[in-house]
XYZ file of C-alpha atoms in Angstrom:
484
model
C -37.754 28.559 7.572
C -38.548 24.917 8.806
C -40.996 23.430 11.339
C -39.106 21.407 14.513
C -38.227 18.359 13.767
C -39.959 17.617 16.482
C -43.263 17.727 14.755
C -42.424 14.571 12.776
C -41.596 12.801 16.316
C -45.256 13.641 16.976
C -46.490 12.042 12.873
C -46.685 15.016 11.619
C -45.200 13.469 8.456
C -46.929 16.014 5.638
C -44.780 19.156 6.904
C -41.765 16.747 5.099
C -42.554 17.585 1.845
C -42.113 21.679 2.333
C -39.186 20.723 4.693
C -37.295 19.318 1.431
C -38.531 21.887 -0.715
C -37.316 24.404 1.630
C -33.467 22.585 2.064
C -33.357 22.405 -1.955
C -33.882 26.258 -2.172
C -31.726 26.877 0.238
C -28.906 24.884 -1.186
C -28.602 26.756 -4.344
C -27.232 29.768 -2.945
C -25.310 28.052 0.095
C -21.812 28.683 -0.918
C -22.552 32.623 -1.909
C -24.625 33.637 1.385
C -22.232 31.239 3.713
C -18.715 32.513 3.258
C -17.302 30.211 5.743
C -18.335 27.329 4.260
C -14.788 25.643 4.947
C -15.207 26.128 8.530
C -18.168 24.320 8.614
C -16.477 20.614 8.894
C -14.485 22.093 11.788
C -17.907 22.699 13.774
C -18.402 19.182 14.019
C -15.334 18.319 15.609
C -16.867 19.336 19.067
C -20.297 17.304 19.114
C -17.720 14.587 17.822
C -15.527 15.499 20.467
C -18.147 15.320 23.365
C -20.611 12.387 21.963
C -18.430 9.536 23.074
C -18.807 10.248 26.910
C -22.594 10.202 26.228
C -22.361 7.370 23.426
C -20.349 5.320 25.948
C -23.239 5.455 28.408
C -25.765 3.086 26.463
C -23.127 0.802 25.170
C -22.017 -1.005 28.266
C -20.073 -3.169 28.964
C -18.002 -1.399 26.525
C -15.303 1.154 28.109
C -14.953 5.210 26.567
C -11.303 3.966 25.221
C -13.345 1.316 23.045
C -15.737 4.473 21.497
C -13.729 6.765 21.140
C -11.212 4.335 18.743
C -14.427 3.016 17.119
C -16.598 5.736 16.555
C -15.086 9.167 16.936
C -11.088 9.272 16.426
C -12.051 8.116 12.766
C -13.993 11.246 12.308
C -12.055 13.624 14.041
C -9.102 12.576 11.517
C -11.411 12.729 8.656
C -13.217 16.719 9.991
C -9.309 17.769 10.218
C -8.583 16.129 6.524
C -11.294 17.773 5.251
C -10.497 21.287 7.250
C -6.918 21.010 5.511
C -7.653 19.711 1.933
C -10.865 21.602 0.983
C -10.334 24.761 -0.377
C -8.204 22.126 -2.893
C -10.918 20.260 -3.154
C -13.394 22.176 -4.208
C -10.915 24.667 -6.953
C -11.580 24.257 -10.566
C -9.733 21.014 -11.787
C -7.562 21.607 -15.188
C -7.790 18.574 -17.374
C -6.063 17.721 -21.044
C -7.172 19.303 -24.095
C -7.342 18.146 -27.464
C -6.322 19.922 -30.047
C -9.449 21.831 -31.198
C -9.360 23.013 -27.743
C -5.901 24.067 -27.398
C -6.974 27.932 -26.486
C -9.766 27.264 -24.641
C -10.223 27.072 -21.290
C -11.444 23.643 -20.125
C -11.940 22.119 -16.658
C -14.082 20.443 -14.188
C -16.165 22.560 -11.846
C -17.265 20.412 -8.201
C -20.413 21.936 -7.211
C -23.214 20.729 -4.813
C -25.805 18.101 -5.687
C -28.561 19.853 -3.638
C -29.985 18.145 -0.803
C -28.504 14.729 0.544
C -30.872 12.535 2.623
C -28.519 10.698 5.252
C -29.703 6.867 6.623
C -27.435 5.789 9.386
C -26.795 2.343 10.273
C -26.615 1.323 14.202
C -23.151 -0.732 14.843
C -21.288 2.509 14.432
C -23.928 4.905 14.581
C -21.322 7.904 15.126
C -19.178 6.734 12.676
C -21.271 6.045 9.776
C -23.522 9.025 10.354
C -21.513 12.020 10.465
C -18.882 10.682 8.253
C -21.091 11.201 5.039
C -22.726 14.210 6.597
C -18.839 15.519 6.643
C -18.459 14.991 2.819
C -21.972 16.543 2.069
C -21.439 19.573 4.034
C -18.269 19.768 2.647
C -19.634 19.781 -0.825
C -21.663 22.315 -0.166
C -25.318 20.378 0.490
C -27.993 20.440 2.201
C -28.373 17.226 4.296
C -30.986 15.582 6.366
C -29.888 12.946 8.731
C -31.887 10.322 9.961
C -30.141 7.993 12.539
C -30.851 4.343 12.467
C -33.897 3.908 15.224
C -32.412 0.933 16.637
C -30.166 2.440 18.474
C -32.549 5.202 20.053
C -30.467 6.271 22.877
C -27.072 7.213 20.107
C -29.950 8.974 18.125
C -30.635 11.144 20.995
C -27.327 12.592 21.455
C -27.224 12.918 17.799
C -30.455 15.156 17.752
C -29.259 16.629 21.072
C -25.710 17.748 19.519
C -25.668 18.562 15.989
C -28.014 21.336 16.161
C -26.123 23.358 18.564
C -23.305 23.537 16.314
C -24.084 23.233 13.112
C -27.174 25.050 10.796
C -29.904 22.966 12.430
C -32.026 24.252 9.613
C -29.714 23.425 6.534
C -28.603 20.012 8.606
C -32.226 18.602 9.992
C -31.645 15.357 12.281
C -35.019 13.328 11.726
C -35.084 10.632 13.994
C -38.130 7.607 14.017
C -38.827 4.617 13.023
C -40.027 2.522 9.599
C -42.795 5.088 9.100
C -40.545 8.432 9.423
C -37.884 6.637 6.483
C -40.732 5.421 4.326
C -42.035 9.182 4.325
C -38.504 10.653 3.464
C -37.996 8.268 0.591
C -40.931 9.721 -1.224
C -39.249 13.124 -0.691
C -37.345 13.841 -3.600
C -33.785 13.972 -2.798
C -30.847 14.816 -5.222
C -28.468 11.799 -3.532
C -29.573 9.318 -0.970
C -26.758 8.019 1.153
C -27.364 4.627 2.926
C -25.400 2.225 5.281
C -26.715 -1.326 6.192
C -27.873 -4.335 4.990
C -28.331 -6.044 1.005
C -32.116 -6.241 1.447
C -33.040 -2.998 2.798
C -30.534 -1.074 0.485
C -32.970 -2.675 -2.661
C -35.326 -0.743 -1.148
C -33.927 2.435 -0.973
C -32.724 2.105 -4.275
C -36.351 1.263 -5.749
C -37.514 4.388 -3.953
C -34.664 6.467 -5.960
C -34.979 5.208 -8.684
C -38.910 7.042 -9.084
C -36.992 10.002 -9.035
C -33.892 9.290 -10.664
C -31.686 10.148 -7.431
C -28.421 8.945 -7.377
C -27.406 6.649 -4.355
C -24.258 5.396 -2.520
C -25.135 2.190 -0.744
C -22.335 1.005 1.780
C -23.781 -2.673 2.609
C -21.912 -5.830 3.973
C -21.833 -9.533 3.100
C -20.173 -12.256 3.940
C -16.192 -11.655 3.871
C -13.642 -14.352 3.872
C -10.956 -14.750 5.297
C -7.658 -17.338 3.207
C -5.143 -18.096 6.019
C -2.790 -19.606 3.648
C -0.404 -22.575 5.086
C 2.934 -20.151 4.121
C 2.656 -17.697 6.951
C 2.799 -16.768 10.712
C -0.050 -18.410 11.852
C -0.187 -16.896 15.531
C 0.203 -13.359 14.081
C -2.551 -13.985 11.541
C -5.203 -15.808 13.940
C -4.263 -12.898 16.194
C -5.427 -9.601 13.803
C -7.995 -12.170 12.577
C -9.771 -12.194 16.331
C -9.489 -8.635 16.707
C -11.272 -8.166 13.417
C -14.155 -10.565 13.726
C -14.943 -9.825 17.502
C -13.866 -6.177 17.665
C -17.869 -4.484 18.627
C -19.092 -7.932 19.179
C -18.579 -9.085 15.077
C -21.213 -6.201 14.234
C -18.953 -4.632 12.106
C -19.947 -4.414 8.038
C -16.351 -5.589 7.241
C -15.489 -7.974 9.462
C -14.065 -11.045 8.309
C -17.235 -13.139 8.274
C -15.202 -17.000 7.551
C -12.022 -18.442 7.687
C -10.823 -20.526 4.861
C -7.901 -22.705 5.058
C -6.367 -26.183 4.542
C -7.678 -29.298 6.680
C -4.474 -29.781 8.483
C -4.010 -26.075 9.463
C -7.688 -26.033 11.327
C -6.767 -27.186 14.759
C -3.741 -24.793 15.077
C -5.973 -21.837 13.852
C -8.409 -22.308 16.374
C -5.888 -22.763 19.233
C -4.214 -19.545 18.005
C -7.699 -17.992 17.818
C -8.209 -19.151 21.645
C -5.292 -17.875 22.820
C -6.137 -14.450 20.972
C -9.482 -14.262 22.858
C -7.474 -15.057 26.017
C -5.288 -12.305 25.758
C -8.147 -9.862 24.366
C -11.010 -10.541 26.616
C -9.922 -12.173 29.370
C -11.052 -16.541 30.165
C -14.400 -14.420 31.059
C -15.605 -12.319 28.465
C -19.003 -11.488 29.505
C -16.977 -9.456 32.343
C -14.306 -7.796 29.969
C -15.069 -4.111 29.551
C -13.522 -4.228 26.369
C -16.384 -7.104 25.236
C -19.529 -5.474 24.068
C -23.537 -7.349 23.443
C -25.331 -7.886 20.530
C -27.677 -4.513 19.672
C -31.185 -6.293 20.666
C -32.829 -9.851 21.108
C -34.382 -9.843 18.158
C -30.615 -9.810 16.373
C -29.328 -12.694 19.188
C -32.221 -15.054 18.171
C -31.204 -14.493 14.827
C -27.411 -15.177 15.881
C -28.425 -18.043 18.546
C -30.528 -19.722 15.330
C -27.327 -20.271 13.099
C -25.554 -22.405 15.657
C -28.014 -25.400 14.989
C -25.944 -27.237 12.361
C -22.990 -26.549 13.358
C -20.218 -28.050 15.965
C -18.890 -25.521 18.504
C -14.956 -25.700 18.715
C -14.468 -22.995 21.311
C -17.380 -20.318 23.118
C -21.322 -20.602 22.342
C -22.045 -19.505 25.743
C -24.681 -16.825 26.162
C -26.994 -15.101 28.063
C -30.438 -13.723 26.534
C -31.522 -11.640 29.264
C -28.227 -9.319 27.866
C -27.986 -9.976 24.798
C -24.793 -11.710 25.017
C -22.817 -14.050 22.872
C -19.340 -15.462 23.595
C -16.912 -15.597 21.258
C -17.964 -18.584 19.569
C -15.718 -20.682 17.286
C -17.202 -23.035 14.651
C -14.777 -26.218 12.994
C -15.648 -28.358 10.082
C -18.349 -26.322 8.765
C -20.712 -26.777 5.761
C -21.059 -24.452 2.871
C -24.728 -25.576 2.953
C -25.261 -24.738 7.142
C -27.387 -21.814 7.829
C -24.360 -19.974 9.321
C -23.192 -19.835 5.539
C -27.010 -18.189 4.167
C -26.266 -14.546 4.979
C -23.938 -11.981 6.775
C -23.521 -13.026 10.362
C -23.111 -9.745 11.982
C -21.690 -11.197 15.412
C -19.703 -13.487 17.319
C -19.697 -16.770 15.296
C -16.218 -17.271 13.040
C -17.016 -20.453 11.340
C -14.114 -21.967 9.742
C -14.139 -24.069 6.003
C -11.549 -26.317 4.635
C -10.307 -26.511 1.452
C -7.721 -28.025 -0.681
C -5.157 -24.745 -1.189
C -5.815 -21.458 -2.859
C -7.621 -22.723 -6.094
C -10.590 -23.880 -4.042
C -10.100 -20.702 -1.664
C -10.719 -18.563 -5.042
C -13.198 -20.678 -6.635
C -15.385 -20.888 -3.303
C -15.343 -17.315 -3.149
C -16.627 -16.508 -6.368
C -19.734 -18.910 -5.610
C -21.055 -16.691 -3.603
C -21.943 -12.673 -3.792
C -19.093 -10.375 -3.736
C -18.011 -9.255 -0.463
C -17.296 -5.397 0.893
C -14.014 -7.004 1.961
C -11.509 -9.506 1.428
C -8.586 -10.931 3.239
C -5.864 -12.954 2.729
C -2.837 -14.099 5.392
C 0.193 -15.631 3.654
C 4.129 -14.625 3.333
C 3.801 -15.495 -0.140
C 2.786 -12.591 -2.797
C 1.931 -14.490 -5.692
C -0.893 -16.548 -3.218
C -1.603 -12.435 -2.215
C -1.959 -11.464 -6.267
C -3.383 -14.078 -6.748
C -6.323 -13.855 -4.625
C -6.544 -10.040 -5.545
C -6.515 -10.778 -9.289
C -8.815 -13.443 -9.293
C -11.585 -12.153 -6.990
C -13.698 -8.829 -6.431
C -14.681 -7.149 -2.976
C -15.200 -4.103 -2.139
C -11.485 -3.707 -0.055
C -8.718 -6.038 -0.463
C -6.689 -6.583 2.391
C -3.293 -9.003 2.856
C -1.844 -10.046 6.453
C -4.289 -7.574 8.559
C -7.985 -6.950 9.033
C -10.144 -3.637 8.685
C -7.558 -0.997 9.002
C -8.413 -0.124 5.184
C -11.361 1.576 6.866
C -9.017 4.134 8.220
C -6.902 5.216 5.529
C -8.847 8.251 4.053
C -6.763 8.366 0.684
C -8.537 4.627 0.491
C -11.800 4.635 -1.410
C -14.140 3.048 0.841
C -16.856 0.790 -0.602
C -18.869 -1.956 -1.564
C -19.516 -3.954 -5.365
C -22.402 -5.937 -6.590
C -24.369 -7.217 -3.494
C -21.896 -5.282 -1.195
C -22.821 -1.922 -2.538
C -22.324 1.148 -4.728
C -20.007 4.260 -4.628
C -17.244 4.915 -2.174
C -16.580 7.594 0.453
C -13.867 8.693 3.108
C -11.574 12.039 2.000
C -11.633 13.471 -1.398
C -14.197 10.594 -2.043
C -16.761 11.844 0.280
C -16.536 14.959 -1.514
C -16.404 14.279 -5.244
C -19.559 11.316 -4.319
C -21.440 14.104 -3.135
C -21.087 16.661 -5.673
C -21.703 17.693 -9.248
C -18.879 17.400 -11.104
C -19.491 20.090 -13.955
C -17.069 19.541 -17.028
C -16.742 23.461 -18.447
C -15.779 24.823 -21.744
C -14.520 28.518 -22.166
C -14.222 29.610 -25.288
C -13.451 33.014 -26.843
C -15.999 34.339 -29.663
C -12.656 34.645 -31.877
C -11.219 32.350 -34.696
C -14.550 32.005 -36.448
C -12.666 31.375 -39.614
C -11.403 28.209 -38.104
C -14.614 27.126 -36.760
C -16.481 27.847 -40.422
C -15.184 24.485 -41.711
C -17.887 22.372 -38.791
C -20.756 24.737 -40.365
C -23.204 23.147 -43.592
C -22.755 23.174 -46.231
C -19.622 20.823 -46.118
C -18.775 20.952 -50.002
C -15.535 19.749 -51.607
C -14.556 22.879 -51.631
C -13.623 23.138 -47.511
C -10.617 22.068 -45.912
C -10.508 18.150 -45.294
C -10.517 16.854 -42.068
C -6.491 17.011 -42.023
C -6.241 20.378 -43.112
C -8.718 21.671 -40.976
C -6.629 20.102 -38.125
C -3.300 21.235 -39.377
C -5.014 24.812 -39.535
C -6.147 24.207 -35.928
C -2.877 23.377 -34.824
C -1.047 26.359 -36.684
C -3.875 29.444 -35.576
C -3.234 27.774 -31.651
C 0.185 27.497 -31.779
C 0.557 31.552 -33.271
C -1.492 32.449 -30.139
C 0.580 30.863 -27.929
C 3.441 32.060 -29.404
C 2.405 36.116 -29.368
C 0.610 35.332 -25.560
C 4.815 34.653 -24.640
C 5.828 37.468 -26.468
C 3.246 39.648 -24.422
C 4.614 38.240 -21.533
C 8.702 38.976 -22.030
């Protein structure tokens, strides 16, 4: 039915037009000619299962232990969610009737969207790949998946493995560059499904909207952190290290700045110190648990923010491998250029402010974040922060570990993004879902009274309803007596 994908490597870009035509015809009819539709997720689970010993290969000095908990544990929990809860999932979903509907049959009906274009982003390019491609096969799509071409060597296993295991036609893996993306987005698609940055997900969204298609965009931003003055400090500087430097601070939700009180700064950073320690050794550049920065281009952009700013612990690095200590920044300006956009690595600047009225109000100055967290024994400073801010997640006393909680909804607001995924949100995000009426062609006489002409002479509204009430309730009443 489809060309290689391999054509497109070689810019044979016109065959994607037919490709897309072909994936939306076959879609229509994917649940009825597939009966094992949900067996499908459990495919998966092997290329999942193997990719991390090839992954692990290109992402030195990073150890397997590190990929497998950050790229493919998460989706081999979320493949065996989705292999138990499915058939659940995707059943006909009762909801409350009103009264002129009291003997109908009325529910929602999940069915699939069509075809689901797929644009992976390259921190987690496992991850954040295959975990949409699980709700969209789950949902009964067609998908095409393009891997992010940044990180070509995590595309190639992805191209290598999927197609051996799952429908290689129904699940295309296009991988490429600017030109390949820019050619799928003037595909029509029935949902596009992004993960990255603010300024590229505009993009994709002004390509869908020429179309119409409906997009989830999981973006990033710049997420604080409020250590508040009213908890353990050590504990809290402690999750707050793992979160920042956990894949070398490339991670969409790490906490991106600290905010706390003047006289709480130099016992944060100590505590931070100590955490890096412990973590990554006095020599981190040697720790296998330490990874680099993706490319030079993103270090430069890294390196640049450091210029204004004064350098309380790390700043050591080493262009030649794209490496970045883990760099600690005191006293820091809301106007310094580490404060103009997402960071995306190493650098944990750290702002002071008065208490937890500034912490709020400096917050809401700037875009909203795709998460927030707050550090403090107290749980009105905890509401309070929740009540008075938006972000994507909301986190108190730990960092990230919303990201693996599948009942969680997953997702960005504002600048941080649109829709949610993970679980049943994967799956309702990527379907249709159909609100259905089933009536019977019986009780005309009650229905005359919504047919012209209305005349004094038909019920009023009350009547009518009363007569509603009283036909529904006398075919209730002889459905029991058919029953006993």
């Amino acid at each position: 039915m489809l060309k290689r994908f391999s054509l497109v490597l070689e810019g044979e870009l016109s065959h994607f037009l037919q490709i897309i035509k072909d994936l939306a015809e076959s879609t229509r009819c994917i649940h009825r000619k597939n009966p094992n539709l949900y067996d499908i997720p459990r495919t998966l689970w092997i290329p999942t299962h193997h990719a991390h010993n090839r992954i692990v290969v290109f992402l030195y000095p990073q150890s397997v232990e590190v990929t497998q908990l950050h790229e493919t544990l998460g989706i081999e929990s979320e493949i065996d969610l989705t292999i138990r809860k499915l058939k659940d999932w995707a059943a006909p979903r009762p909801v409350e009737k009103n009264l002129l509907t009291m003997s109908d049959t009325v529910y929602v009906h999940p069915e699939p969207l069509g075809v689901v274009l797929i644009i992976g982003a390259w921190n987690y390019p496992w991850a954040v790949t295959v975990g949409p491609l699980i709700g969209a096969i789950a949902a009964g799509n067609a998908a095409v998946v393009k891997p992010s071409e940044v990180c070509v060597h995590t595309a190639k296993v992805m191209e290598d493995l999927l197609p051996i295991y799952i429908d290689k036609e129904l699940y295309p893996v296009v991988t490429g560059g600017v030109p390949e993306t820019q050619e799928l987005l003037r595909q029509r698609f029935d949902h596009i499904f992004y993960t990255g940055n603010s300024m590229v997900g505009k993009l994709i969204m002004e390509a869908a909207a020429k179309n119409l298609t409906p997009v989830t965009l999981e973006l990033g931003g710049k997420s604080p952190c409020y250590i508040d003055k009213n908890c353990d400090i050590t504990i809290a500087c402690r999750r707050t290290a793992w979160g920042k430097y956990t894949n070398c601070g490339q991670t969409c939700i790490a906490p991106d700045y600290i905010l706390c009180e003047p006289s709480m700064q130099d016992r944060i950073i100590e505590e931070i110190k100590k955490a890096l320690k412990e973590f990554y050794t006095d020599n981190p550049k040697t720790c296998a648990d330490y990874g680099r920065i993706i490319n030079q281009r993103h270090f430069k952009r890294i390196i640049n923010m450091l210029d204004d700013c004064t350098i309380a612990a790390g700043g050591e690095n080493d262009e030649a491998n794209c490496y970045i200590a883990p760099t600690l920044l005191r006293d820091v300006k809301p106007e310094a250029k580490v404060m103009q956009e997402e960071i995306f690595g190493p650098l944990l600047p750290i702002i002071t402010v008065s208490g937890v009225d500034e912490a709020i109000e400096f917050i809401n100055k700037g875009e909203k974040p795709l998460a927030l967290y707050v550090f403090s024994s107290d749980n009105k400073v905890i509401d309070r922060i929740r009540d008075e801010t938006s972000s994507g997640g909301f986190v108190a006393n730990d960092c990230l570990v919303h990201y693996s909680i599948s009942s969680l909804p997953f997702g960005g607001v504002g600048n941080s993004g649109m829709g949610c995924y993970h679980g049943k949100y994967s799956f309702d995000q990527l379907s249709h879902l159909r609100g259905c009426l089933i009536k019977k062609l019986n009780m005309e006489g009650v229905n005359n009274v919504r047919y012209p002409p209305h005349t004094p002479k038909k019920p009023t509204p009350m009547k009518f309803m009363f007569l509603v009430f009283l036909t529904c309730s006398c075919e209730i009443f002889f459905k029991m007596e058919d029953i006993y």
